[in-house]
Coordinates of C-alpha atoms in Angstrom, one line a residue:
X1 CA -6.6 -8.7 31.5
X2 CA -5.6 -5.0 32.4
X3 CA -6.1 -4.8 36.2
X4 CA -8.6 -1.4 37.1
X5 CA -6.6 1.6 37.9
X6 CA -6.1 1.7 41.7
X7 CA -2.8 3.6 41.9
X8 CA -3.1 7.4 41.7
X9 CA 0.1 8.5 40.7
X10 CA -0.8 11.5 40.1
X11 CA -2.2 12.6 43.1
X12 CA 1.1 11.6 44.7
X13 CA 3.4 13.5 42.6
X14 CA 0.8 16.8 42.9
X15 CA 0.7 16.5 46.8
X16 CA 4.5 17.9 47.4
X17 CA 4.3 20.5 43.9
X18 CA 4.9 23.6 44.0
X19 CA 3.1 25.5 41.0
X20 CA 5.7 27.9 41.0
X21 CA 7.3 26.2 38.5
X22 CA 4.4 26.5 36.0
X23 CA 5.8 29.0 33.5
X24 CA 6.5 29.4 29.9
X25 CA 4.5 26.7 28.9
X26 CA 5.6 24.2 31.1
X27 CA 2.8 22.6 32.9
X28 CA 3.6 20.2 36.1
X29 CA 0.0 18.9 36.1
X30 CA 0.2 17.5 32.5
X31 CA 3.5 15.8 33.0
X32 CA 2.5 14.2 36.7
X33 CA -0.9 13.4 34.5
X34 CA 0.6 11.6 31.9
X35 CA 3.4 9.7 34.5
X36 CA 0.3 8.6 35.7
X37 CA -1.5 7.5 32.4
X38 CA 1.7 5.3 31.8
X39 CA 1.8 4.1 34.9
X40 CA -1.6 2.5 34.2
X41 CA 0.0 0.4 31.1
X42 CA 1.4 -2.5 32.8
X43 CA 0.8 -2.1 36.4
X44 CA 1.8 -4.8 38.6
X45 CA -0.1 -6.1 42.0
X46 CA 2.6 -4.2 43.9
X47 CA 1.9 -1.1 41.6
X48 CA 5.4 -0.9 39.9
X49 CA 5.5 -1.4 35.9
X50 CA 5.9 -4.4 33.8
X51 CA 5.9 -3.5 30.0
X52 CA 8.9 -5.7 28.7
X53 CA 10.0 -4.7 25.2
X54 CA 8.2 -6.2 22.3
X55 CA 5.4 -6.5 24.5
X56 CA 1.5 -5.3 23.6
X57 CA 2.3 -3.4 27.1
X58 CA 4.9 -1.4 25.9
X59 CA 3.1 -1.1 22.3
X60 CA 0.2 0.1 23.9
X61 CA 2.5 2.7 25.3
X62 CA 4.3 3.8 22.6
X63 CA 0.8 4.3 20.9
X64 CA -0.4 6.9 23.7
X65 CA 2.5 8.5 23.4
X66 CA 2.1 8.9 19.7
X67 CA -1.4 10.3 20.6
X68 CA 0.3 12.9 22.4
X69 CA 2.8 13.5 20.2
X70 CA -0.3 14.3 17.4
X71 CA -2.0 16.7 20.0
X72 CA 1.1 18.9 20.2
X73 CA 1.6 19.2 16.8
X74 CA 4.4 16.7 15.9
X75 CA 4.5 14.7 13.0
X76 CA 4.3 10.8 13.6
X77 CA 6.1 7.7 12.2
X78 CA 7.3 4.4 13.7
X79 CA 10.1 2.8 12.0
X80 CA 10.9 -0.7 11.9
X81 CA 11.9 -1.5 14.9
X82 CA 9.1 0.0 16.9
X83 CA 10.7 3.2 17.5
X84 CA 8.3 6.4 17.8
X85 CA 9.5 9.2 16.8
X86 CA 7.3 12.6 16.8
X87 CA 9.1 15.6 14.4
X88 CA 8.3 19.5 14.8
X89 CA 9.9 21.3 11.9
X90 CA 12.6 23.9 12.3
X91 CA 12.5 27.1 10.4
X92 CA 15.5 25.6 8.0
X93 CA 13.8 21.8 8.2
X94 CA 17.1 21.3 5.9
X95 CA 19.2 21.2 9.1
X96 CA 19.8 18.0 10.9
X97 CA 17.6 17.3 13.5
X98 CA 18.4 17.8 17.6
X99 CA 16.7 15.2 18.7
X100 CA 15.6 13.7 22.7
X101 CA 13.6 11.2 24.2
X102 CA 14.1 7.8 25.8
X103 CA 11.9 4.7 26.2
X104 CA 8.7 3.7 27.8
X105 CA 9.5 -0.4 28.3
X106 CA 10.3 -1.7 31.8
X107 CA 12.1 -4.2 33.7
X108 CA 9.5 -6.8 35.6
X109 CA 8.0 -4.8 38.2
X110 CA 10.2 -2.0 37.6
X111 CA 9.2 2.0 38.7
X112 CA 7.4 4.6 36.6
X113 CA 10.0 7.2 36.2
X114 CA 12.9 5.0 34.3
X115 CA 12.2 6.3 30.5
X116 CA 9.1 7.5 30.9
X117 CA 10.4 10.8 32.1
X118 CA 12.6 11.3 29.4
X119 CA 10.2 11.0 26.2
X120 CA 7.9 13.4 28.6
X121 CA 10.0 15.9 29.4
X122 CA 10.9 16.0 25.7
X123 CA 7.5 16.1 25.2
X124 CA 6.8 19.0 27.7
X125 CA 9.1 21.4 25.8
X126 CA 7.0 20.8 22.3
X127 CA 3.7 21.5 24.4
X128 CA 5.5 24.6 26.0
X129 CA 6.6 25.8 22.9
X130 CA 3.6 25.4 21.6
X131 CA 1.8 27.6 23.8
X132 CA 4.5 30.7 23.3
X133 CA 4.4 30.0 19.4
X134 CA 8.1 29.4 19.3
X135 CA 9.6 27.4 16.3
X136 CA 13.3 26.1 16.4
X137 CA 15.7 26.9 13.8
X138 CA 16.8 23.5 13.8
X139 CA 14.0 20.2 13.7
X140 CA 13.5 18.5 16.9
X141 CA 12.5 15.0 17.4
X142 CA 10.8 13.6 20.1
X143 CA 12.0 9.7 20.3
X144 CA 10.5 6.8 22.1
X145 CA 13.3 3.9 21.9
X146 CA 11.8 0.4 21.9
X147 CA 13.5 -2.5 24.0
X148 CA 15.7 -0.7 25.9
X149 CA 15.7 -2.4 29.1
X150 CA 16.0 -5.9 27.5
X151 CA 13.9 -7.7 30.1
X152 CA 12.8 -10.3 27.3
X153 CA 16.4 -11.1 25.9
X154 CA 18.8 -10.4 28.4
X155 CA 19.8 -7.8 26.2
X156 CA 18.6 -4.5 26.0
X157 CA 18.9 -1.4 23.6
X158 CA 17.7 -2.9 20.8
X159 CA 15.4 0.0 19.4
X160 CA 18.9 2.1 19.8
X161 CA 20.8 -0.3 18.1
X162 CA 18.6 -0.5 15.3
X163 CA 18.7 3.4 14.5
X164 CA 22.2 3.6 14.2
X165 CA 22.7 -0.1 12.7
X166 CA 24.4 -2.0 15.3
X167 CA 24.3 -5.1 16.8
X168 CA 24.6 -8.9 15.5
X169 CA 21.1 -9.6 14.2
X170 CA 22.2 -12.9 13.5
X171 CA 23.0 -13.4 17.1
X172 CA 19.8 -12.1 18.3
X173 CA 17.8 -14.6 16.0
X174 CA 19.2 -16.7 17.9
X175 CA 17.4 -15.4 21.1
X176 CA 14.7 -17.0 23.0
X177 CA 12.7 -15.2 25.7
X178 CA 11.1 -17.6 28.7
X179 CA 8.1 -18.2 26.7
X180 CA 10.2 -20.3 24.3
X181 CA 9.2 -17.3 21.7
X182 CA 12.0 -16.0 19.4
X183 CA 13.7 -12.6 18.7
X184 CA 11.9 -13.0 15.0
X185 CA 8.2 -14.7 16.6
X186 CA 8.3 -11.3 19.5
X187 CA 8.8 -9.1 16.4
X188 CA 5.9 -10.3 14.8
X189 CA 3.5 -10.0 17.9
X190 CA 3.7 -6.3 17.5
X191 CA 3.6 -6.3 13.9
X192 CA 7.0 -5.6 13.3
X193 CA 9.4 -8.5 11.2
X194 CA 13.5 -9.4 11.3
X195 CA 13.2 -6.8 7.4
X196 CA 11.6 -4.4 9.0
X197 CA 13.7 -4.0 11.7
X198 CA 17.1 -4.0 9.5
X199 CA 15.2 -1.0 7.8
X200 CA 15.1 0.9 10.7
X201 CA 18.9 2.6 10.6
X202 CA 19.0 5.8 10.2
X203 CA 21.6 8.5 8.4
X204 CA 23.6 9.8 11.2
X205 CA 24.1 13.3 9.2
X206 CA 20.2 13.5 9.8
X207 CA 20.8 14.3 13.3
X208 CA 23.1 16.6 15.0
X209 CA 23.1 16.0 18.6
X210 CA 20.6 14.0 20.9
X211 CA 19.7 14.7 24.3
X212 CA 18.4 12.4 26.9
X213 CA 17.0 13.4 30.4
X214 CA 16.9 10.4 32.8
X215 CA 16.5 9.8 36.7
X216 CA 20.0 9.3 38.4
X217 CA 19.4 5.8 40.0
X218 CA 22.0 6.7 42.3
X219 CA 22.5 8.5 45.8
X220 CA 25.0 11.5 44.5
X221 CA 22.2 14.4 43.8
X222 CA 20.2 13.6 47.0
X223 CA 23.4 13.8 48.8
X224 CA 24.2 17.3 47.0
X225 CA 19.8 18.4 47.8
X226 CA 19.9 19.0 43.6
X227 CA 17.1 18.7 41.6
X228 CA 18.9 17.7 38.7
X229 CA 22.7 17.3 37.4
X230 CA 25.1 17.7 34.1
X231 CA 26.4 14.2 33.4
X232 CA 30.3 13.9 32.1
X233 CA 30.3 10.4 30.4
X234 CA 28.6 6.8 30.2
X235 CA 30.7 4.1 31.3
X236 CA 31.8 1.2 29.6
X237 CA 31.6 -2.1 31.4
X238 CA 34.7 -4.6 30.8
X239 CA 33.9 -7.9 33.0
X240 CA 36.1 -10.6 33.6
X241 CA 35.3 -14.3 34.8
X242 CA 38.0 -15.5 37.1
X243 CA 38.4 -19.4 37.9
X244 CA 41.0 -20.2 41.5
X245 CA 41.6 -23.4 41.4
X246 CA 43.7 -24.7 44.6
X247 CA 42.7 -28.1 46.3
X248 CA 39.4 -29.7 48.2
X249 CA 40.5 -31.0 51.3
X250 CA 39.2 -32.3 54.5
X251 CA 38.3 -29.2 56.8
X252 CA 39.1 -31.3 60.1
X253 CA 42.2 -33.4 58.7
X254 CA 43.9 -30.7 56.9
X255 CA 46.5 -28.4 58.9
X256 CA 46.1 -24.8 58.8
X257 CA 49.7 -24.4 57.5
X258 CA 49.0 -27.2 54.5
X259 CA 45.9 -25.9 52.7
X260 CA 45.2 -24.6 49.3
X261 CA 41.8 -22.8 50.0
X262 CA 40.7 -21.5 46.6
X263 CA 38.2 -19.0 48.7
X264 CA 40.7 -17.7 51.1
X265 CA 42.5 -16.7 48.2
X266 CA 39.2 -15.3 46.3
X267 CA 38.3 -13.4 49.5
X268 CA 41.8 -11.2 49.8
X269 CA 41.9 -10.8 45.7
X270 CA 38.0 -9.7 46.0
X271 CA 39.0 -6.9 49.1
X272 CA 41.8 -6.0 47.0
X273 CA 39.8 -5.3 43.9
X274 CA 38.0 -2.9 45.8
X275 CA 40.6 -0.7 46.6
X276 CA 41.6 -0.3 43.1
X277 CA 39.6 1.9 41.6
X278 CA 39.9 5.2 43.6
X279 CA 43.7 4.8 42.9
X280 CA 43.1 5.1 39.3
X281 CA 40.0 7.1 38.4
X282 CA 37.4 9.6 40.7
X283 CA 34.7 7.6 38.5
X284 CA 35.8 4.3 38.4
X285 CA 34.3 1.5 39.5
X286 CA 35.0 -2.6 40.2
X287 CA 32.3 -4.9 42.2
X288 CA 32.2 -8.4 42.1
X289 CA 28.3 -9.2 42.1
X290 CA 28.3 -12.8 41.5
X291 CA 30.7 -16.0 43.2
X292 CA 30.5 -19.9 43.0
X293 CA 32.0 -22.4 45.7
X294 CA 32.8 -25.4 44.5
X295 CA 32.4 -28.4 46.3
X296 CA 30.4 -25.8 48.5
X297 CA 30.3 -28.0 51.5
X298 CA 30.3 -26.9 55.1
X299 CA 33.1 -29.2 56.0
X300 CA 35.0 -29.1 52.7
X301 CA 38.1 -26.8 52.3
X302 CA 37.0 -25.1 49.0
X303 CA 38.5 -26.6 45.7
X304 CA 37.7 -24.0 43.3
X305 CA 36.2 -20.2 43.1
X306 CA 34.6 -18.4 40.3
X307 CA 33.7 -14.9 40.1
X308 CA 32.7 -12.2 37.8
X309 CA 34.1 -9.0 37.9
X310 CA 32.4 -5.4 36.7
X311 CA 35.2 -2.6 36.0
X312 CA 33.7 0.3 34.7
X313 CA 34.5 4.2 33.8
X314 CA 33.8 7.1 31.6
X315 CA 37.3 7.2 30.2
X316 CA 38.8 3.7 28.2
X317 CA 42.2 4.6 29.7
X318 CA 41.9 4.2 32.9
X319 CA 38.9 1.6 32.5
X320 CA 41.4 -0.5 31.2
X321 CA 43.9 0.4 33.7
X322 CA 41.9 -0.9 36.0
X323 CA 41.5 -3.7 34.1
X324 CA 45.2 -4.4 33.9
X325 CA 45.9 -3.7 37.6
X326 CA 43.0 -6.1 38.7
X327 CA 44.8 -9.1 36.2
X328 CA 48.8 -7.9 37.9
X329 CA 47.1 -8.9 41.2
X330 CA 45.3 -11.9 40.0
X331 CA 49.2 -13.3 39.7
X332 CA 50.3 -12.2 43.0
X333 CA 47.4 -13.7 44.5
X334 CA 48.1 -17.3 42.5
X335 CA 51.8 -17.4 43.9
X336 CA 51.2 -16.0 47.4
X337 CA 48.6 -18.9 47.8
X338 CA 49.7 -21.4 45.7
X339 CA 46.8 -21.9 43.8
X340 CA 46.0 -21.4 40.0
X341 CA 44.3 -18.6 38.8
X342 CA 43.0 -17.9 35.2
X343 CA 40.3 -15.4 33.7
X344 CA 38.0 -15.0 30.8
X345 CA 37.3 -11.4 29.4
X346 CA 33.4 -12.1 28.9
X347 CA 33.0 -8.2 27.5
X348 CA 34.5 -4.8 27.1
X349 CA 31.7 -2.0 25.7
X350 CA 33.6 1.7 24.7
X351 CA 33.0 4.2 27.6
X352 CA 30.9 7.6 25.7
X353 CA 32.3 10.3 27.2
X354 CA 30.4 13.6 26.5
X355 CA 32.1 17.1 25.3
X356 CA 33.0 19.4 26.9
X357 CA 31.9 22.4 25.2
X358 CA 28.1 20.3 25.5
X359 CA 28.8 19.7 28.9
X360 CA 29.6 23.9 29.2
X361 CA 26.3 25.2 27.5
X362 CA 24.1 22.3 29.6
X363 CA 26.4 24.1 32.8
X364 CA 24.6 27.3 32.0
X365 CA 21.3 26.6 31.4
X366 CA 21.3 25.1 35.0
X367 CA 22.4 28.3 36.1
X368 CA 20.0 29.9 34.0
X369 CA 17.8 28.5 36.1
X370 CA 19.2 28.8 39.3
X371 CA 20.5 25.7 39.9
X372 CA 24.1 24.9 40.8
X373 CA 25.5 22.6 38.7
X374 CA 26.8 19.5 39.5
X375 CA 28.7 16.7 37.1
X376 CA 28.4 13.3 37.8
X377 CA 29.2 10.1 35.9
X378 CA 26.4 7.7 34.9
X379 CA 27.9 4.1 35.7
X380 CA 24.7 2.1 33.7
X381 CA 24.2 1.8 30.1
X382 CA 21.4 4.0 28.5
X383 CA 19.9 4.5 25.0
X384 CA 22.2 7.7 24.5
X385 CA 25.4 5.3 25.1
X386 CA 24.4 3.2 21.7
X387 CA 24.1 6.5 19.6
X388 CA 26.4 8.1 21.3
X389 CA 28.5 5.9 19.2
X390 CA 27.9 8.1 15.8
X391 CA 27.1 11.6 17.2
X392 CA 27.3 13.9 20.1
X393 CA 25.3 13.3 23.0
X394 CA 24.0 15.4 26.6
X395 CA 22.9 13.5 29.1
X396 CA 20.7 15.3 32.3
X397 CA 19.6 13.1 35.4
X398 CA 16.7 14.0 37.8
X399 CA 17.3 13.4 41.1
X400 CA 16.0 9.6 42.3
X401 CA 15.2 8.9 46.0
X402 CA 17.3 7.3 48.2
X403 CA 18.8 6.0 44.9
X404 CA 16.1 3.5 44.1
X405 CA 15.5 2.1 40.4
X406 CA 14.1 -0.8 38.9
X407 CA 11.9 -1.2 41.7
X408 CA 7.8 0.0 42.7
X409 CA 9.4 2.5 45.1
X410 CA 11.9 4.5 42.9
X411 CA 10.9 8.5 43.4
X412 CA 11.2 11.5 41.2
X413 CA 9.7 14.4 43.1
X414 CA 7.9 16.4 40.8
X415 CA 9.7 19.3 42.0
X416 CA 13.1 18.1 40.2
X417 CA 11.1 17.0 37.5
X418 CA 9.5 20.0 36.0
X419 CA 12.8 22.1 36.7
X420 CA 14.4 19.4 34.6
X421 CA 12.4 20.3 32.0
X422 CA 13.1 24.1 32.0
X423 CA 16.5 23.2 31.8
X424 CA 16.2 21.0 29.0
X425 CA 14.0 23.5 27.1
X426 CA 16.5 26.3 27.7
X427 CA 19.5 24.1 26.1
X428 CA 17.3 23.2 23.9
X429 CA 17.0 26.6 23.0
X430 CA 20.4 27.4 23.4
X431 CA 21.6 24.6 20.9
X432 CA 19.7 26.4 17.9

């Protein structure tokens, strides 16, 4: 049963606002009002968002959206994956479509900003353009990507996927969530089916570019006191799984000078990883998140390591430089210590880097608006990375709070969120 509304969002978001920033249409109140109204859809007993995808949580908020979407005048379909997407016609509806949005699902007791404030700050430019009667030249969409964050599957992006075909659908038939249900059984619980969902790709010539605003999950705008900033690229992640093997010995019989410690070996090749990437790449990135022990005894010189490594950039070039300089010093590290050491590439996803010239007009609406811009990279995956795989993409993030995300306490100040918006209406407007 849906718990009774006890967190006033709202209230929170309007207590720091400064109304200033209620022009041309763009109304603060309305967007903290409708954060809120979300924020309702899921909420957990520590007031943070659970609406996994392919859940009657997130269905139910894809379908007030869709309300919304009616009120301002759009036109409303879902297609067969559960995407929503909301159309305004341009003055030559011949033209393909600019198109923005994100996606309202969450990760298990995740924040109320992640998504959400991209499909309504899309949303805010229709209503705002509403209000001054202006019609694009071009159509503009407003989407609401299904599945994004994956929470069900271990997977993720699955409503993006779907739009522009790709994916193994065979593979995910082959999924099973922690309720034992199935990729095909979770399809069916919102009324959706494996056909439908194969009927959901789109034309790319239908669209011409698309345009997602998202909160930064990271520290760099605090750090710069911006509301919001131009992002240059989405990485791509290449992870490798690497296995020392050396030799389990007795930790009080075995001399210092005769050992084969597989985790003394995996501690100097896991500093040395670190160093790697700022000799390669201003946005690169390697951290090893995840290590086994084995035999993982307190007295028990350690047999064998594994560990996982995440190498990531906006550029494939020196991604995979990286890459290749991390395996070089996996082989100096097996002969210096005498131990074996062998690897397993487990994935490598293309980094989108974004143009230039996009990149340029985005750089002027933020001075348009008085803000100085500011490029950053975004390190995690989003919706724009899967279609930014067929056409062009811009990518905006809102400055987050102490860099929190997936979590109750991650922070958009309204502030930075309604000046996102005017800057996403103006290159909007300057893309027609």
């Amino acid at each position: 049963m849906q718990k009774e509304k006890q967190f006033l969002l709202r209230e929170k978001l309007l207590e720091d606002y400064n109304d200033r920033y209620d022009y041309e249409g763009v109304s603060g109140k309305r967007l903290a009002s409708r954060l809120d109204a979300l924020a309702q859809i899921g909420l957990t007993d520590d007031n943070g968002s659970n609406r996994p995808g392919f859940s009657k949580e997130e269905k139910a908020a894809r379908e007030l959206v869709s309300g919304w979407m009616r009120e301002a005048g759009l036109s409303v379909r879902e297609d067969g994956a559960g995407n929503i997407i909301g159309r305004l016609a341009g003055k030559n509806n011949e033209l393909p479509a600019i198109m923005s949005g994100s996606h309202v699902d969450s990760v298990p007791n995740g924040g109320h900003f992640d998504g959400t404030l991209g499909v309504l700050s899309a949303l805010e430019v229709v209503e705002a353009w509403k209000q001054s009667g202006y019609q694009p030249k071009k159509p503009f969409e407003v989407v609401v990507f299904t599945d994004e964050e994956g929470s069900r599957f271990n997977g993720g992006l699955n409503g993006s996927e779907a739009m522009i075909g790709k994916g193994d659908l065979q593979a995910k038939l082959e999924l099973i969530d922690k309720d034992g249900m199935s990729f095909a059984k979770v399809l069916q619980d919102v009324e959706l089916s494996v056909d439908s969902y194969k009927s959901a790709k789109r034309n790319p010539d239908e669209l011409d570019i698309f345009v997602e605003v998202h909160i930064e999950q990271g520290r760099r705008l605090e750090k710069e006191n911006l509301p919001c900033g131009i992002v240059t690229g989405i990485a791509g992640p290449c992870w490798l799984e690497f296995t020392i093997t050396g030799e389990a010995g007795h930790a009080g019989n075995t001399p210092m000078d005769d050992r084969q410690d597989a985790l003394v070996a995996a501690s100097e090749f896991i500093f040395e990883i670190n160093k790697l990437p700022r000799q390669i790449s201003e946005t690169a990135v390697a951290t090893v998140g995840k290590q086994l022990v084995e035999p993982n005894g307190v007295n028990v010189i350690p047999g064998q390591v594994k560990f996982y490594v995440d190498i990531r950039d906006i550029h494939r070039e020196t991604r995979d430089e990286v890459v290749n300089r991390v395996l070089t010093l996996g082989e100096r590290i097996a002969g210096e210590h005498h131990v074996e050491v062998e690897y397993a590439e487990k994935m490598r996803v293309e980094p989108v880097p974004i143009h230039e010239e996009t990149q340029h007009i985005l750089e002027q609406s933020l001075k348009e608006k008085r803000i100085k811009p500011y490029k950053l990279p975004s390190g995690a995956g989003h919706d724009a990375m899967i279609i930014g795989e067929k056409l062009p993409i811009a990518m905006l993030f809102v400055r987050s709070k102490a860099g929190i995300s997936h979590n109750p306490a991650e922070w958009s100040d309204l502030n930075d969120c309604v000046q996102a918006v005017h800057v996403l209406k103006d290159f909007l407007e300057r893309l027609q």
